[in-house]
Tab-separated table of C-alpha atoms in Angstrom:
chain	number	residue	atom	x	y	z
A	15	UNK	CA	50.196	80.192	115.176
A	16	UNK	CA	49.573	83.715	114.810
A	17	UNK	CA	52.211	86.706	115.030
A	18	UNK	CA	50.836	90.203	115.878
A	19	UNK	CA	52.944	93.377	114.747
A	20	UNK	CA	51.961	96.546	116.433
A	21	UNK	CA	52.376	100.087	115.581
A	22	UNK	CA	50.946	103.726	115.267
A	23	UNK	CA	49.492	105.460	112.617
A	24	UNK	CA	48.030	108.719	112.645
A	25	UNK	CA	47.525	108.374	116.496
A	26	UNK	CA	46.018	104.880	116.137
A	27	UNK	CA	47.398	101.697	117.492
A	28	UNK	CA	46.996	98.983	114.108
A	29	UNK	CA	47.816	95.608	114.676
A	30	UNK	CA	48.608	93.369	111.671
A	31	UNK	CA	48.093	89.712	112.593
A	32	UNK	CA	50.576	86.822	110.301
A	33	UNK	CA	48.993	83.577	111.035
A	34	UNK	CA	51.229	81.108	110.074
A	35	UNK	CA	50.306	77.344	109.479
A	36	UNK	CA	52.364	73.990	108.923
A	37	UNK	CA	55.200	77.069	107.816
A	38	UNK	CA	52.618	78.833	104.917
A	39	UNK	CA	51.283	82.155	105.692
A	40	UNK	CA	48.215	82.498	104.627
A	41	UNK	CA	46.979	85.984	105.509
A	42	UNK	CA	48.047	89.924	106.374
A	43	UNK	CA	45.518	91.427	107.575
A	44	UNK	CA	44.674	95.169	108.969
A	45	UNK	CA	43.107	95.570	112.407
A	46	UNK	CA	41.171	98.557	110.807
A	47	UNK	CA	40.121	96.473	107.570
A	48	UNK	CA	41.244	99.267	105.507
A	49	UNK	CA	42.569	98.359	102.370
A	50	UNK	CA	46.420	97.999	102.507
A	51	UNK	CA	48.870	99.232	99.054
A	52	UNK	CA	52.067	97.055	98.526
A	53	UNK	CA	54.359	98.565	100.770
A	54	UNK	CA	52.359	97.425	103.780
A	55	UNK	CA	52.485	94.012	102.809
A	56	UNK	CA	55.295	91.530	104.114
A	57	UNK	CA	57.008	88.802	102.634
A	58	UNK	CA	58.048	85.925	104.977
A	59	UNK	CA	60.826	83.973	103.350
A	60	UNK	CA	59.549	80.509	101.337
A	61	UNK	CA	59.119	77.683	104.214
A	62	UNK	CA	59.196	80.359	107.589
A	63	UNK	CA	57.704	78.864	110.558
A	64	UNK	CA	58.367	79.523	114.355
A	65	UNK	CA	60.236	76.605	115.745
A	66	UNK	CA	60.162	77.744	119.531
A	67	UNK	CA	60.042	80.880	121.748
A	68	UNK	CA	63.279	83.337	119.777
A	69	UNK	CA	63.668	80.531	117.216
A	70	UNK	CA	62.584	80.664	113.732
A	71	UNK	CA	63.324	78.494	110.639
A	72	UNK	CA	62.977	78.854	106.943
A	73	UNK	CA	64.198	79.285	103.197
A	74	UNK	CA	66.935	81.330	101.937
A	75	UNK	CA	65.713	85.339	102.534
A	76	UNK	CA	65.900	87.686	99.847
A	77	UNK	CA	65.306	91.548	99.259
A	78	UNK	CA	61.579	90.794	99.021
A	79	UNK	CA	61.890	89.346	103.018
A	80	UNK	CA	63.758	92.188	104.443
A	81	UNK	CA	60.807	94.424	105.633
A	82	UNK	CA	59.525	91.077	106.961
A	83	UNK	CA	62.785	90.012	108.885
A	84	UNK	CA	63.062	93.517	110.882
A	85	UNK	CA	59.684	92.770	112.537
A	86	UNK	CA	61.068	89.868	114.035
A	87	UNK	CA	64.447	92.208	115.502
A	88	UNK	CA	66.649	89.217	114.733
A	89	UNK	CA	70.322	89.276	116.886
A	90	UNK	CA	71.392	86.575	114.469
A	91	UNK	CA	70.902	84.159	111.396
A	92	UNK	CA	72.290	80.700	110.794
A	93	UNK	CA	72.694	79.675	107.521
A	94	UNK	CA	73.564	76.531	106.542
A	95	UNK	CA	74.632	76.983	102.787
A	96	UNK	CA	78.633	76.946	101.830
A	97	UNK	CA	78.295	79.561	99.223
A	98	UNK	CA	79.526	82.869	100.175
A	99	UNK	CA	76.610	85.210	101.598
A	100	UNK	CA	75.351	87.665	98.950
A	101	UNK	CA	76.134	91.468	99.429
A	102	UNK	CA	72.706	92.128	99.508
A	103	UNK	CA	72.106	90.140	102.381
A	104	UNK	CA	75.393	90.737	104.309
A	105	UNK	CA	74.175	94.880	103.881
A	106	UNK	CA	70.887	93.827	105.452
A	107	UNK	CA	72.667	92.489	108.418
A	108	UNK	CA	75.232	94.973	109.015
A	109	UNK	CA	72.229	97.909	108.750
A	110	UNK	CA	70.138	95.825	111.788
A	111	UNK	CA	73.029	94.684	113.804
A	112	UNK	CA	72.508	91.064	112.794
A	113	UNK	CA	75.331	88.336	113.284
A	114	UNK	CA	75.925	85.533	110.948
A	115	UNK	CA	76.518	82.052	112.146
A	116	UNK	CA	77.227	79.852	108.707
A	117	UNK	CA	77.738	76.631	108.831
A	118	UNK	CA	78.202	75.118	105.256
A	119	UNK	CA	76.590	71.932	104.415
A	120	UNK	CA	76.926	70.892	101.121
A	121	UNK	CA	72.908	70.185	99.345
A	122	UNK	CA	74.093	66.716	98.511
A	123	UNK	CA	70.929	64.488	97.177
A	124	UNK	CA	69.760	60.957	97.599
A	125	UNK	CA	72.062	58.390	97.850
A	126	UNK	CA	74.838	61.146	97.902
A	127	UNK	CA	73.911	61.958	101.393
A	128	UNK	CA	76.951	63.613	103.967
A	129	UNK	CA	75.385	65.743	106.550
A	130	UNK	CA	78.394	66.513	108.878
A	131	UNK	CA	77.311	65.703	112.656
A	132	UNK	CA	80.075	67.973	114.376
A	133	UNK	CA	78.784	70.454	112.210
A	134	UNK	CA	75.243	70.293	113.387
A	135	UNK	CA	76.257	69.936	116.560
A	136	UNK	CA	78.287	73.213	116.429
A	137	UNK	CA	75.156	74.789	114.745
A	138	UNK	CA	73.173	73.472	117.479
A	139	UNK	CA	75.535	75.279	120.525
A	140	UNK	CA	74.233	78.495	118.533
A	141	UNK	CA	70.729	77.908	118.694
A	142	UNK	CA	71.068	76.742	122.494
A	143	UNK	CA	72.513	80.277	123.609
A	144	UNK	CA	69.835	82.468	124.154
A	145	UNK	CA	72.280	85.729	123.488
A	146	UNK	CA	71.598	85.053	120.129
A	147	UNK	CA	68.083	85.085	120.009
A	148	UNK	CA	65.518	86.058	118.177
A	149	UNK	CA	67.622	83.813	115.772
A	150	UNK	CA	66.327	82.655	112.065
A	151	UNK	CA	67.830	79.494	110.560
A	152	UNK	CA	67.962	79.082	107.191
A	153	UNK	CA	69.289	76.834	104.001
A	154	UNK	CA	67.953	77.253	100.368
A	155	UNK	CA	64.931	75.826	100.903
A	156	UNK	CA	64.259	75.287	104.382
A	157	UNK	CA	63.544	72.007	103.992
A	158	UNK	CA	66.451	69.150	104.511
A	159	UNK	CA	69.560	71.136	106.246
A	160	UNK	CA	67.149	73.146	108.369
A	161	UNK	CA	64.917	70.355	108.928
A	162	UNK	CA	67.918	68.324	110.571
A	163	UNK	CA	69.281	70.975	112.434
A	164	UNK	CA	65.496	71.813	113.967
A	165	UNK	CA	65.184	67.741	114.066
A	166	UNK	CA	68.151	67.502	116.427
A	167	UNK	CA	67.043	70.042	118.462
A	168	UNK	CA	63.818	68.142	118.841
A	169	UNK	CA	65.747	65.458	120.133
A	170	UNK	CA	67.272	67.694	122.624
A	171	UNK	CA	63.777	68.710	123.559
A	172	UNK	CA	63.082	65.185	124.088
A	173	UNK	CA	60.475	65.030	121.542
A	174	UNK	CA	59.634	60.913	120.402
A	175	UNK	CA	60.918	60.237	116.813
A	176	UNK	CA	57.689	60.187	115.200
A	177	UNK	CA	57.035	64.047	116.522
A	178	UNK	CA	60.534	64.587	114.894
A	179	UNK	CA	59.593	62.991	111.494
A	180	UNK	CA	56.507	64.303	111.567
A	181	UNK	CA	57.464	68.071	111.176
A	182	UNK	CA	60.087	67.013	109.292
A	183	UNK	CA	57.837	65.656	106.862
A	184	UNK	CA	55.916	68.783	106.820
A	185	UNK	CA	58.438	71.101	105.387
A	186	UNK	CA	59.991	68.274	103.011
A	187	UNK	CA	57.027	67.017	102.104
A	188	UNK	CA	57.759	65.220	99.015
A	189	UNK	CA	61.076	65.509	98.599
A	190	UNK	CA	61.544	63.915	102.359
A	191	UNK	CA	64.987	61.960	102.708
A	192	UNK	CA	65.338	58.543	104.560
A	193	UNK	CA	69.475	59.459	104.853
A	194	UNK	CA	67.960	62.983	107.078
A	195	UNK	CA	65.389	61.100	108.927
A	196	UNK	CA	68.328	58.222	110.210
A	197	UNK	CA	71.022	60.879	110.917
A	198	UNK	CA	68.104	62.576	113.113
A	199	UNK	CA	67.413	58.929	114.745
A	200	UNK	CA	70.988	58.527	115.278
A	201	UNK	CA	72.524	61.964	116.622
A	202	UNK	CA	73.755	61.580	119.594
A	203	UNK	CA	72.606	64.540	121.877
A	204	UNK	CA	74.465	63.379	124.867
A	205	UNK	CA	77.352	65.861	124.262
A	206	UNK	CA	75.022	68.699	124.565
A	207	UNK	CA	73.229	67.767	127.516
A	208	UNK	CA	74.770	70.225	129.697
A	209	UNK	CA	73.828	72.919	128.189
A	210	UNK	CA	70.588	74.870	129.790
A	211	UNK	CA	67.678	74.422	127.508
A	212	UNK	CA	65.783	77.767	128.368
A	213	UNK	CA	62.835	77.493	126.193
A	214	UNK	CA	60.025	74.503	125.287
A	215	UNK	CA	61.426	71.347	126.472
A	216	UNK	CA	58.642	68.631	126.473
A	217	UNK	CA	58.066	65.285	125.221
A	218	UNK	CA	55.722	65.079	122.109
């Protein structure tokens, strides 16, 4: 997946291209090939990935991401840690107009595994209203909470389970969970049914 950022310099259009794959950026580049100093350079925060059309996944952003985040002119952010939201971040927000959605799931580990369904499922009603798009969701990582809440969402977008696990499995890599792979197989999506689905919605 590529994203291209467009703007004006010295009377020139420059296009800076962030292609993006299995969640890893691997390159900025200029449209000019000029060489580019620090400041031009953006930081996606660790794990980000596009998840559909306004939709957007990853780690937990920090200072370094900011530049990086106003490309994407986010209307809101989900995160799904319980700690308070640092200052930093909650200045960030205010100065863009950005809304925060948090929904705090505690980072249990295997066996110790308690992912709250009515809280996903609240999470989810967020995602599914397209007033809130562009919309980033995030945890520490971007790896278990986010992968369950973009899992579920899957399921809503009638993906088959092994498409489900499979991106899962990409962001988690090693440290994949069986406990978030069976809450995923056993969410029941049939509460949130009738709610319009205005973006990708096919079977994988």
């Amino acid at each position: 997946m590529k994203l291209e950022l467009n703007h004006e310099t010295d009377g020139e259009e420059m296009c800076r291209t962030i292609e993006v794959v299995g969640g890893v950026h691997l390159a900025f580049a200029a449209a000019d090939g000029g060489e580019e100093c620090a400041d031009d350079l953006f930081m996606p925060p660790l794990n980000f990935a596009m998840v559909d059309h306004g939709i957007f996944r990853s780690g937990f952003p920090d200072s370094n991401n900011f530049s990086f985040l106003q490309t994407l002119g986010l209307r809101s952010i989900i995160c799904l840690c319980p700690e308070p939201y640092p200052e930093t971040n909650v200045e960030f927000l205010k100065s863009n107009g950005i809304k925060l959605f948090q929904f705090g799931i505690e980072g249990y580990k295997e066996p110790f595994v308690n992912i709250p369904e009515d809280t996903i499922r609240e999470a989810l009603k967020v995602v599914l209203d397209v007033k809130n798009h562009p919309i980033l969701i995030h945890c520490k990582r971007g790896k278990h909470r986010t992968g369950c809440l973009v899992g579920c969402l899957r399921k809503l977008q009638r993906w088959c389970l092994s498409s489900v696990f499979d991106e899962y499995q990409r962001f988690a890599a090693a440290k994949a969970r069986v406990a978030d792979q069976r809450f995923m197989e056993i969410f029941d999506v049939s509460s949130l049914k009738h709610i319009p689905i205005p973006f990708s919605c096919s079977n994988r």
